[in-house]
Amino acid sequence: MAPRQVSRRFPDYGWAWPSGDHDVLLKAVLVDDEEKALSFGLSWLATHNIDDAAFREQRLLSALSERFGKKLSSSPAHPRLIGLQRMLWSRSRLALRDTAEALEMLHTAKIPFMLLKGASRVALEPGAQRGRVSHDIDILVQQSHMRPAFSLLLDAGWEATNGAGAQRLIDLADTWRAVNFVKGEFGDIDVHRLAYHPTQTSVDDDQRLWARSIETSLAGVPARVPAASDRIALAIAHGALDAHTHSDWLCDIDSCIRTGGVVWSDLLETLEARRVLVPAASALTYLSQEIGTPVPKTFLADLLEAADRSGYVHRLSLMECKPKLDLDPLSATMRGLVKQLRLWMGKRVVQKQREPVCRARVSPSRSSLVSTARLVAHVSGEGANGGGQADISIDVDLPPVRRRIDWELATSKRHLAVLRHRKLLRYAGRRTLSFVVEIPPLEEGERLILSARPSRLLRGAPDPSEIARYGAIPFRLIGVSHRGKAASHG
């Protein structure tokens, strides 16, 4: 059965297809007819300045340079294109070199992991590395192995980019969806507990994902990668929601299909289980109708029928599939609403351990303290050994930006709570922040420690504006008082 033709009119799936110059560059990289593809590439180079290209275009330009090489020499942009590809390739090589340490540690510790996204393609197609930009390594780790994996990385000097402290990371390791760790200038690894977004969870398909996975290696380290059908499903599930940032996920799908080995019945089963039929219909009809990727007609017909049955509400996911730059103001507003709804539903789906988060009461500072502000302070635990509420007051010099500011309360043995102030206005200057924190009974020798945390890890030598927006905010401990008995934490 032949599939129907898909149009570019909403609510049909072609509405979210790449368009304009983005479409031209994709076709230059992917279209089979070399003469036609080369003309697309030269046309794009003739009308664009590579120095102004966004990262989305840079990734595709690297693949273009790898495909045609000297055949692009008639373009004045060719020398710059070669330089861009070498820079991106070198950056990818350095990231792989510096991240191999983490992979080797996990392998030595017998912690199974699966390579995702670009890392899985490079592992299976080493020759693709020059054209496939990958500045970090994404891996999937089973929930039972998250805590030992985090402990290994932290002990080896890796830091989490989300700004969380070591004790918090380890205590909540099996509840994070994914955490990005970095080390040095280029080491960068994303450790995932869930292969898909929270709204795409499926316990049964998680088991099939691991059962179908393939043994391989990356940088000489044994690893696993998803089966071909799962690599396609994962590329759609992640790439379609981030289409404005990069498009080489479409290149990954095209390569996977042309390489062979796709079990199409498994792919359809996964797309249904993960609730990504509509994004899949958009991506695979684009590749089939516009690029010429050999997607089997019977599969495409079955996919379109299944996506059509999912209803018009699911068509709203097309809003996130279409690159931002291609949206008019009304569509951009709708996209924002759809994204927020998805994120809200994701928070409800994920069964995350409820982490105590204490909100600040803000008041003008009346403290006469002149001591230097600190990033870490020992909090008096006197009277808290049996548990109870603690009233903690600190003085802080707030920066003139809107941001989230976190402090973590912990002991040497466990994470207790996050003390948070969401600064929604642009006021600045010294303020007193007060928090009421439930303290569980403390063991012998446990002491309370309050530490300022960045909202995003800053690498290298950040400028003052980055520190003001994301850095840890030093504080002066004003006072602590304990009262009552801790609420039940059962």
PDB file of N, CA and C in Angstrom, residues 249-336:
ATOM      1  N   TRP A 249      20.251  15.459  13.309  1.00  0.00           N
ATOM      2  CA  TRP A 249      19.476  14.285  13.689  1.00  0.00           C
ATOM      3  C   TRP A 249      18.773  13.701  12.469  1.00  0.00           C
ATOM      4  N   LEU A 250      18.379  14.550  11.521  1.00  0.00           N
ATOM      5  CA  LEU A 250      17.801  14.047  10.276  1.00  0.00           C
ATOM      6  C   LEU A 250      18.858  13.317   9.447  1.00  0.00           C
ATOM      7  N   CYS A 251      20.090  13.815   9.505  1.00  0.00           N
ATOM      8  CA  CYS A 251      21.191  13.126   8.817  1.00  0.00           C
ATOM      9  C   CYS A 251      21.453  11.762   9.457  1.00  0.00           C
ATOM     10  N   ASP A 252      21.368  11.707  10.788  1.00  0.00           N
ATOM     11  CA  ASP A 252      21.566  10.434  11.488  1.00  0.00           C
ATOM     12  C   ASP A 252      20.512   9.419  11.077  1.00  0.00           C
ATOM     13  N   ILE A 253      19.252   9.857  10.959  1.00  0.00           N
ATOM     14  CA  ILE A 253      18.185   8.944  10.563  1.00  0.00           C
ATOM     15  C   ILE A 253      18.401   8.455   9.138  1.00  0.00           C
ATOM     16  N   ASP A 254      18.738   9.386   8.241  1.00  0.00           N
ATOM     17  CA  ASP A 254      18.991   9.016   6.846  1.00  0.00           C
ATOM     18  C   ASP A 254      20.116   7.994   6.749  1.00  0.00           C
ATOM     19  N   SER A 255      21.210   8.216   7.478  1.00  0.00           N
ATOM     20  CA  SER A 255      22.338   7.282   7.470  1.00  0.00           C
ATOM     21  C   SER A 255      21.936   5.922   8.018  1.00  0.00           C
ATOM     22  N   CYS A 256      21.158   5.925   9.099  1.00  0.00           N
ATOM     23  CA  CYS A 256      20.733   4.681   9.731  1.00  0.00           C
ATOM     24  C   CYS A 256      19.886   3.852   8.765  1.00  0.00           C
ATOM     25  N   ILE A 257      18.978   4.505   8.048  1.00  0.00           N
ATOM     26  CA  ILE A 257      18.112   3.792   7.105  1.00  0.00           C
ATOM     27  C   ILE A 257      18.915   3.250   5.936  1.00  0.00           C
ATOM     28  N   ARG A 258      19.834   4.059   5.398  1.00  0.00           N
ATOM     29  CA  ARG A 258      20.613   3.623   4.242  1.00  0.00           C
ATOM     30  C   ARG A 258      21.612   2.520   4.611  1.00  0.00           C
ATOM     31  N   THR A 259      22.070   2.519   5.866  1.00  0.00           N
ATOM     32  CA  THR A 259      22.995   1.472   6.307  1.00  0.00           C
ATOM     33  C   THR A 259      22.306   0.126   6.410  1.00  0.00           C
ATOM     34  N   GLY A 260      21.003   0.119   6.669  1.00  0.00           N
ATOM     35  CA  GLY A 260      20.238  -1.119   6.738  1.00  0.00           C
ATOM     36  C   GLY A 260      20.148  -1.666   8.145  1.00  0.00           C
ATOM     37  N   GLY A 261      19.384  -2.729   8.282  1.00  0.00           N
ATOM     38  CA  GLY A 261      19.246  -3.389   9.573  1.00  0.00           C
ATOM     39  C   GLY A 261      18.099  -2.885  10.413  1.00  0.00           C
ATOM     40  N   VAL A 262      17.249  -1.996   9.850  1.00  0.00           N
ATOM     41  CA  VAL A 262      16.116  -1.475  10.614  1.00  0.00           C
ATOM     42  C   VAL A 262      15.000  -2.521  10.627  1.00  0.00           C
ATOM     43  N   VAL A 263      14.530  -2.868  11.802  1.00  0.00           N
ATOM     44  CA  VAL A 263      13.350  -3.730  11.931  1.00  0.00           C
ATOM     45  C   VAL A 263      12.159  -2.785  12.046  1.00  0.00           C
ATOM     46  N   TRP A 264      11.441  -2.620  10.955  1.00  0.00           N
ATOM     47  CA  TRP A 264      10.433  -1.577  10.862  1.00  0.00           C
ATOM     48  C   TRP A 264       9.252  -1.812  11.794  1.00  0.00           C
ATOM     49  N   SER A 265       8.919  -3.084  12.045  1.00  0.00           N
ATOM     50  CA  SER A 265       7.829  -3.371  12.986  1.00  0.00           C
ATOM     51  C   SER A 265       8.218  -2.920  14.396  1.00  0.00           C
ATOM     52  N   ASP A 266       9.495  -3.096  14.767  1.00  0.00           N
ATOM     53  CA  ASP A 266       9.968  -2.622  16.073  1.00  0.00           C
ATOM     54  C   ASP A 266       9.895  -1.104  16.155  1.00  0.00           C
ATOM     55  N   LEU A 267      10.242  -0.433  15.067  1.00  0.00           N
ATOM     56  CA  LEU A 267      10.210   1.033  15.065  1.00  0.00           C
ATOM     57  C   LEU A 267       8.790   1.539  15.272  1.00  0.00           C
ATOM     58  N   LEU A 268       7.830   0.974  14.556  1.00  0.00           N
ATOM     59  CA  LEU A 268       6.451   1.428  14.709  1.00  0.00           C
ATOM     60  C   LEU A 268       5.944   1.172  16.128  1.00  0.00           C
ATOM     61  N   GLU A 269       6.304   0.013  16.683  1.00  0.00           N
ATOM     62  CA  GLU A 269       5.906  -0.309  18.051  1.00  0.00           C
ATOM     63  C   GLU A 269       6.474   0.710  19.040  1.00  0.00           C
ATOM     64  N   THR A 270       7.736   1.096  18.850  1.00  0.00           N
ATOM     65  CA  THR A 270       8.371   2.065  19.748  1.00  0.00           C
ATOM     66  C   THR A 270       7.753   3.448  19.593  1.00  0.00           C
ATOM     67  N   LEU A 271       7.493   3.873  18.363  1.00  0.00           N
ATOM     68  CA  LEU A 271       6.896   5.193  18.143  1.00  0.00           C
ATOM     69  C   LEU A 271       5.522   5.294  18.803  1.00  0.00           C
ATOM     70  N   GLU A 272       4.773   4.205  18.771  1.00  0.00           N
ATOM     71  CA  GLU A 272       3.467   4.197  19.434  1.00  0.00           C
ATOM     72  C   GLU A 272       3.635   4.211  20.948  1.00  0.00           C
ATOM     73  N   ALA A 273       4.544   3.365  21.463  1.00  0.00           N
ATOM     74  CA  ALA A 273       4.756   3.284  22.914  1.00  0.00           C
ATOM     75  C   ALA A 273       5.263   4.606  23.471  1.00  0.00           C
ATOM     76  N   ARG A 274       6.069   5.329  22.699  1.00  0.00           N
ATOM     77  CA  ARG A 274       6.665   6.591  23.167  1.00  0.00           C
ATOM     78  C   ARG A 274       5.815   7.819  22.827  1.00  0.00           C
ATOM     79  N   ARG A 275       4.697   7.621  22.152  1.00  0.00           N
ATOM     80  CA  ARG A 275       3.776   8.706  21.825  1.00  0.00           C
ATOM     81  C   ARG A 275       4.443   9.799  20.983  1.00  0.00           C
ATOM     82  N   VAL A 276       5.208   9.367  19.989  1.00  0.00           N
ATOM     83  CA  VAL A 276       5.863  10.325  19.086  1.00  0.00           C
ATOM     84  C   VAL A 276       5.497  10.036  17.632  1.00  0.00           C
ATOM     85  N   LEU A 277       4.266   9.563  17.406  1.00  0.00           N
ATOM     86  CA  LEU A 277       3.843   9.243  16.042  1.00  0.00           C
ATOM     87  C   LEU A 277       3.797  10.486  15.162  1.00  0.00           C
ATOM     88  N   VAL A 278       3.318  11.609  15.703  1.00  0.00           N
ATOM     89  CA  VAL A 278       3.188  12.827  14.898  1.00  0.00           C
ATOM     90  C   VAL A 278       4.564  13.384  14.513  1.00  0.00           C
ATOM     91  N   PRO A 279       5.516  13.570  15.464  1.00  0.00           N
ATOM     92  CA  PRO A 279       6.856  14.002  15.045  1.00  0.00           C
ATOM     93  C   PRO A 279       7.511  13.023  14.063  1.00  0.00           C
ATOM     94  N   ALA A 280       7.262  11.718  14.261  1.00  0.00           N
ATOM     95  CA  ALA A 280       7.841  10.722  13.348  1.00  0.00           C
ATOM     96  C   ALA A 280       7.245  10.862  11.956  1.00  0.00           C
ATOM     97  N   ALA A 281       5.935  11.095  11.872  1.00  0.00           N
ATOM     98  CA  ALA A 281       5.304  11.269  10.569  1.00  0.00           C
ATOM     99  C   ALA A 281       5.874  12.480   9.841  1.00  0.00           C
ATOM    100  N   SER A 282       6.138  13.546  10.579  1.00  0.00           N
ATOM    101  CA  SER A 282       6.710  14.742   9.965  1.00  0.00           C
ATOM    102  C   SER A 282       8.134  14.479   9.476  1.00  0.00           C
ATOM    103  N   ALA A 283       8.967  13.905  10.334  1.00  0.00           N
ATOM    104  CA  ALA A 283      10.378  13.692   9.972  1.00  0.00           C
ATOM    105  C   ALA A 283      10.533  12.689   8.834  1.00  0.00           C
ATOM    106  N   LEU A 284       9.832  11.569   8.918  1.00  0.00           N
ATOM    107  CA  LEU A 284      10.048  10.498   7.938  1.00  0.00           C
ATOM    108  C   LEU A 284       9.384  10.802   6.597  1.00  0.00           C
ATOM    109  N   THR A 285       8.279  11.572   6.590  1.00  0.00           N
ATOM    110  CA  THR A 285       7.718  11.968   5.292  1.00  0.00           C
ATOM    111  C   THR A 285       8.608  13.011   4.625  1.00  0.00           C
ATOM    112  N   TYR A 286       9.234  13.877   5.409  1.00  0.00           N
ATOM    113  CA  TYR A 286      10.186  14.832   4.821  1.00  0.00           C
ATOM    114  C   TYR A 286      11.338  14.082   4.162  1.00  0.00           C
ATOM    115  N   LEU A 287      11.922  13.146   4.885  1.00  0.00           N
ATOM    116  CA  LEU A 287      13.049  12.396   4.336  1.00  0.00           C
ATOM    117  C   LEU A 287      12.629  11.599   3.105  1.00  0.00           C
ATOM    118  N   SER A 288      11.438  11.040   3.130  1.00  0.00           N
ATOM    119  CA  SER A 288      10.980  10.229   2.003  1.00  0.00           C
ATOM    120  C   SER A 288      10.605  11.072   0.789  1.00  0.00           C
ATOM    121  N   GLN A 289       9.782  12.116   0.994  1.00  0.00           N
ATOM    122  CA  GLN A 289       9.265  12.899  -0.126  1.00  0.00           C
ATOM    123  C   GLN A 289      10.236  13.949  -0.628  1.00  0.00           C
ATOM    124  N   GLU A 290      10.995  14.569   0.266  1.00  0.00           N
ATOM    125  CA  GLU A 290      11.849  15.684  -0.137  1.00  0.00           C
ATOM    126  C   GLU A 290      13.300  15.270  -0.372  1.00  0.00           C
ATOM    127  N   ILE A 291      13.774  14.271   0.350  1.00  0.00           N
ATOM    128  CA  ILE A 291      15.182  13.878   0.248  1.00  0.00           C
ATOM    129  C   ILE A 291      15.361  12.629  -0.612  1.00  0.00           C
ATOM    130  N   GLY A 292      14.402  11.721  -0.543  1.00  0.00           N
ATOM    131  CA  GLY A 292      14.524  10.456  -1.263  1.00  0.00           C
ATOM    132  C   GLY A 292      15.092   9.332  -0.416  1.00  0.00           C
ATOM    133  N   THR A 293      15.081   9.496   0.894  1.00  0.00           N
ATOM    134  CA  THR A 293      15.526   8.437   1.800  1.00  0.00           C
ATOM    135  C   THR A 293      14.631   7.214   1.604  1.00  0.00           C
ATOM    136  N   PRO A 294      15.205   6.019   1.480  1.00  0.00           N
ATOM    137  CA  PRO A 294      14.404   4.821   1.165  1.00  0.00           C
ATOM    138  C   PRO A 294      13.608   4.279   2.347  1.00  0.00           C
ATOM    139  N   VAL A 295      12.597   5.033   2.761  1.00  0.00           N
ATOM    140  CA  VAL A 295      11.685   4.551   3.798  1.00  0.00           C
ATOM    141  C   VAL A 295      10.663   3.638   3.122  1.00  0.00           C
ATOM    142  N   PRO A 296      10.492   2.399   3.588  1.00  0.00           N
ATOM    143  CA  PRO A 296       9.539   1.484   2.934  1.00  0.00           C
ATOM    144  C   PRO A 296       8.134   2.077   2.876  1.00  0.00           C
ATOM    145  N   LYS A 297       7.509   1.955   1.714  1.00  0.00           N
ATOM    146  CA  LYS A 297       6.194   2.567   1.521  1.00  0.00           C
ATOM    147  C   LYS A 297       5.137   1.970   2.447  1.00  0.00           C
ATOM    148  N   THR A 298       5.200   0.655   2.653  1.00  0.00           N
ATOM    149  CA  THR A 298       4.198   0.040   3.529  1.00  0.00           C
ATOM    150  C   THR A 298       4.350   0.557   4.962  1.00  0.00           C
ATOM    151  N   PHE A 299       5.581   0.715   5.421  1.00  0.00           N
ATOM    152  CA  PHE A 299       5.792   1.250   6.767  1.00  0.00           C
ATOM    153  C   PHE A 299       5.273   2.676   6.856  1.00  0.00           C
ATOM    154  N   LEU A 300       5.591   3.491   5.858  1.00  0.00           N
ATOM    155  CA  LEU A 300       5.178   4.896   5.885  1.00  0.00           C
ATOM    156  C   LEU A 300       3.652   5.007   5.884  1.00  0.00           C
ATOM    157  N   ALA A 301       2.980   4.146   5.135  1.00  0.00           N
ATOM    158  CA  ALA A 301       1.516   4.147   5.119  1.00  0.00           C
ATOM    159  C   ALA A 301       0.968   3.782   6.495  1.00  0.00           C
ATOM    160  N   ASP A 302       1.551   2.760   7.105  1.00  0.00           N
ATOM    161  CA  ASP A 302       1.112   2.354   8.448  1.00  0.00           C
ATOM    162  C   ASP A 302       1.368   3.467   9.472  1.00  0.00           C
ATOM    163  N   LEU A 303       2.508   4.152   9.340  1.00  0.00           N
ATOM    164  CA  LEU A 303       2.838   5.233  10.259  1.00  0.00           C
ATOM    165  C   LEU A 303       1.840   6.385  10.127  1.00  0.00           C
ATOM    166  N   LEU A 304       1.530   6.779   8.897  1.00  0.00           N
ATOM    167  CA  LEU A 304       0.601   7.874   8.686  1.00  0.00           C
ATOM    168  C   LEU A 304      -0.796   7.523   9.210  1.00  0.00           C
ATOM    169  N   GLU A 305      -1.201   6.282   8.994  1.00  0.00           N
ATOM    170  CA  GLU A 305      -2.511   5.857   9.499  1.00  0.00           C
ATOM    171  C   GLU A 305      -2.545   5.923  11.024  1.00  0.00           C
ATOM    172  N   ALA A 306      -1.465   5.447  11.669  1.00  0.00           N
ATOM    173  CA  ALA A 306      -1.407   5.471  13.132  1.00  0.00           C
ATOM    174  C   ALA A 306      -1.362   6.906  13.653  1.00  0.00           C
ATOM    175  N   ALA A 307      -0.589   7.775  12.993  1.00  0.00           N
ATOM    176  CA  ALA A 307      -0.503   9.181  13.415  1.00  0.00           C
ATOM    177  C   ALA A 307      -1.846   9.881  13.227  1.00  0.00           C
ATOM    178  N   ASP A 308      -2.523   9.592  12.114  1.00  0.00           N
ATOM    179  CA  ASP A 308      -3.839  10.205  11.874  1.00  0.00           C
ATOM    180  C   ASP A 308      -4.837   9.801  12.955  1.00  0.00           C
ATOM    181  N   ARG A 309      -4.747   8.570  13.429  1.00  0.00           N
ATOM    182  CA  ARG A 309      -5.668   8.075  14.459  1.00  0.00           C
ATOM    183  C   ARG A 309      -5.415   8.726  15.811  1.00  0.00           C
ATOM    184  N   SER A 310      -4.218   9.279  16.010  1.00  0.00           N
ATOM    185  CA  SER A 310      -3.874   9.851  17.319  1.00  0.00           C
ATOM    186  C   SER A 310      -4.663  11.122  17.620  1.00  0.00           C
ATOM    187  N   GLY A 311      -5.274  11.720  16.609  1.00  0.00           N
ATOM    188  CA  GLY A 311      -6.164  12.857  16.838  1.00  0.00           C
ATOM    189  C   GLY A 311      -5.483  14.206  16.687  1.00  0.00           C
ATOM    190  N   TYR A 312      -6.328  15.247  16.586  1.00  0.00           N
ATOM    191  CA  TYR A 312      -5.819  16.592  16.325  1.00  0.00           C
ATOM    192  C   TYR A 312      -5.093  17.191  17.513  1.00  0.00           C
ATOM    193  N   VAL A 313      -5.407  16.752  18.727  1.00  0.00           N
ATOM    194  CA  VAL A 313      -4.695  17.283  19.894  1.00  0.00           C
ATOM    195  C   VAL A 313      -3.214  16.965  19.793  1.00  0.00           C
ATOM    196  N   HIS A 314      -2.903  15.754  19.333  1.00  0.00           N
ATOM    197  CA  HIS A 314      -1.498  15.366  19.193  1.00  0.00           C
ATOM    198  C   HIS A 314      -0.814  16.137  18.063  1.00  0.00           C
ATOM    199  N   ARG A 315      -1.610  16.679  17.113  1.00  0.00           N
ATOM    200  CA  ARG A 315      -1.002  17.469  16.030  1.00  0.00           C
ATOM    201  C   ARG A 315      -0.340  18.736  16.569  1.00  0.00           C
ATOM    202  N   LEU A 316      -0.747  19.156  17.772  1.00  0.00           N
ATOM    203  CA  LEU A 316      -0.137  20.351  18.345  1.00  0.00           C
ATOM    204  C   LEU A 316       1.360  20.173  18.565  1.00  0.00           C
ATOM    205  N   SER A 317       1.820  18.916  18.675  1.00  0.00           N
ATOM    206  CA  SER A 317       3.260  18.691  18.840  1.00  0.00           C
ATOM    207  C   SER A 317       4.041  19.162  17.619  1.00  0.00           C
ATOM    208  N   LEU A 318       3.350  19.371  16.475  1.00  0.00           N
ATOM    209  CA  LEU A 318       4.018  19.921  15.297  1.00  0.00           C
ATOM    210  C   LEU A 318       4.596  21.308  15.593  1.00  0.00           C
ATOM    211  N   MET A 319       3.988  22.020  16.563  1.00  0.00           N
ATOM    212  CA  MET A 319       4.474  23.354  16.909  1.00  0.00           C
ATOM    213  C   MET A 319       5.924  23.311  17.378  1.00  0.00           C
ATOM    214  N   GLU A 320       6.293  22.237  18.083  1.00  0.00           N
ATOM    215  CA  GLU A 320       7.670  22.112  18.560  1.00  0.00           C
ATOM    216  C   GLU A 320       8.580  21.493  17.512  1.00  0.00           C
ATOM    217  N   CYS A 321       8.003  20.817  16.525  1.00  0.00           N
ATOM    218  CA  CYS A 321       8.819  20.202  15.471  1.00  0.00           C
ATOM    219  C   CYS A 321       9.336  21.231  14.473  1.00  0.00           C
ATOM    220  N   LYS A 322       8.587  22.310  14.303  1.00  0.00           N
ATOM    221  CA  LYS A 322       8.962  23.318  13.304  1.00  0.00           C
ATOM    222  C   LYS A 322      10.009  24.253  13.895  1.00  0.00           C
ATOM    223  N   PRO A 323      11.121  24.491  13.192  1.00  0.00           N
ATOM    224  CA  PRO A 323      12.152  25.401  13.710  1.00  0.00           C
ATOM    225  C   PRO A 323      11.588  26.768  14.072  1.00  0.00           C
ATOM    226  N   LYS A 324      12.086  27.358  15.152  1.00  0.00           N
ATOM    227  CA  LYS A 324      11.566  28.633  15.658  1.00  0.00           C
ATOM    228  C   LYS A 324      11.595  29.734  14.607  1.00  0.00           C
ATOM    229  N   LEU A 325      12.677  29.782  13.821  1.00  0.00           N
ATOM    230  CA  LEU A 325      12.830  30.875  12.865  1.00  0.00           C
ATOM    231  C   LEU A 325      11.775  30.841  11.771  1.00  0.00           C
ATOM    232  N   ASP A 326      11.096  29.704  11.604  1.00  0.00           N
ATOM    233  CA  ASP A 326      10.083  29.570  10.561  1.00  0.00           C
ATOM    234  C   ASP A 326       8.682  29.900  11.068  1.00  0.00           C
ATOM    235  N   LEU A 327       8.550  30.333  12.325  1.00  0.00           N
ATOM    236  CA  LEU A 327       7.236  30.574  12.924  1.00  0.00           C
ATOM    237  C   LEU A 327       6.858  32.057  12.864  1.00  0.00           C
ATOM    238  N   ASP A 328       5.575  32.318  12.613  1.00  0.00           N
ATOM    239  CA  ASP A 328       5.080  33.692  12.733  1.00  0.00           C
ATOM    240  C   ASP A 328       4.742  33.948  14.204  1.00  0.00           C
ATOM    241  N   PRO A 329       4.438  35.198  14.586  1.00  0.00           N
ATOM    242  CA  PRO A 329       4.216  35.501  16.010  1.00  0.00           C
ATOM    243  C   PRO A 329       3.137  34.633  16.667  1.00  0.00           C
ATOM    244  N   LEU A 330       2.021  34.381  15.952  1.00  0.00           N
ATOM    245  CA  LEU A 330       0.952  33.570  16.531  1.00  0.00           C
ATOM    246  C   LEU A 330       1.424  32.136  16.753  1.00  0.00           C
ATOM    247  N   SER A 331       2.098  31.566  15.756  1.00  0.00           N
ATOM    248  CA  SER A 331       2.598  30.201  15.887  1.00  0.00           C
ATOM    249  C   SER A 331       3.662  30.101  16.975  1.00  0.00           C
ATOM    250  N   ALA A 332       4.490  31.145  17.096  1.00  0.00           N
ATOM    251  CA  ALA A 332       5.520  31.134  18.135  1.00  0.00           C
ATOM    252  C   ALA A 332       4.883  31.141  19.521  1.00  0.00           C
ATOM    253  N   THR A 333       3.795  31.892  19.680  1.00  0.00           N
ATOM    254  CA  THR A 333       3.076  31.901  20.961  1.00  0.00           C
ATOM    255  C   THR A 333       2.481  30.533  21.254  1.00  0.00           C
ATOM    256  N   MET A 334       1.876  29.923  20.233  1.00  0.00           N
ATOM    257  CA  MET A 334       1.301  28.585  20.400  1.00  0.00           C
ATOM    258  C   MET A 334       2.383  27.584  20.748  1.00  0.00           C
ATOM    259  N   ARG A 335       3.548  27.715  20.103  1.00  0.00           N
ATOM    260  CA  ARG A 335       4.650  26.796  20.395  1.00  0.00           C
ATOM    261  C   ARG A 335       5.051  26.901  21.868  1.00  0.00           C
ATOM    262  N   GLY A 336       5.133  28.134  22.371  1.00  0.00           N
ATOM    263  CA  GLY A 336       5.499  28.317  23.770  1.00  0.00           C
ATOM    264  C   GLY A 336       4.503  27.663  24.709  1.00  0.00           C
TER     265      GLY A 336
END
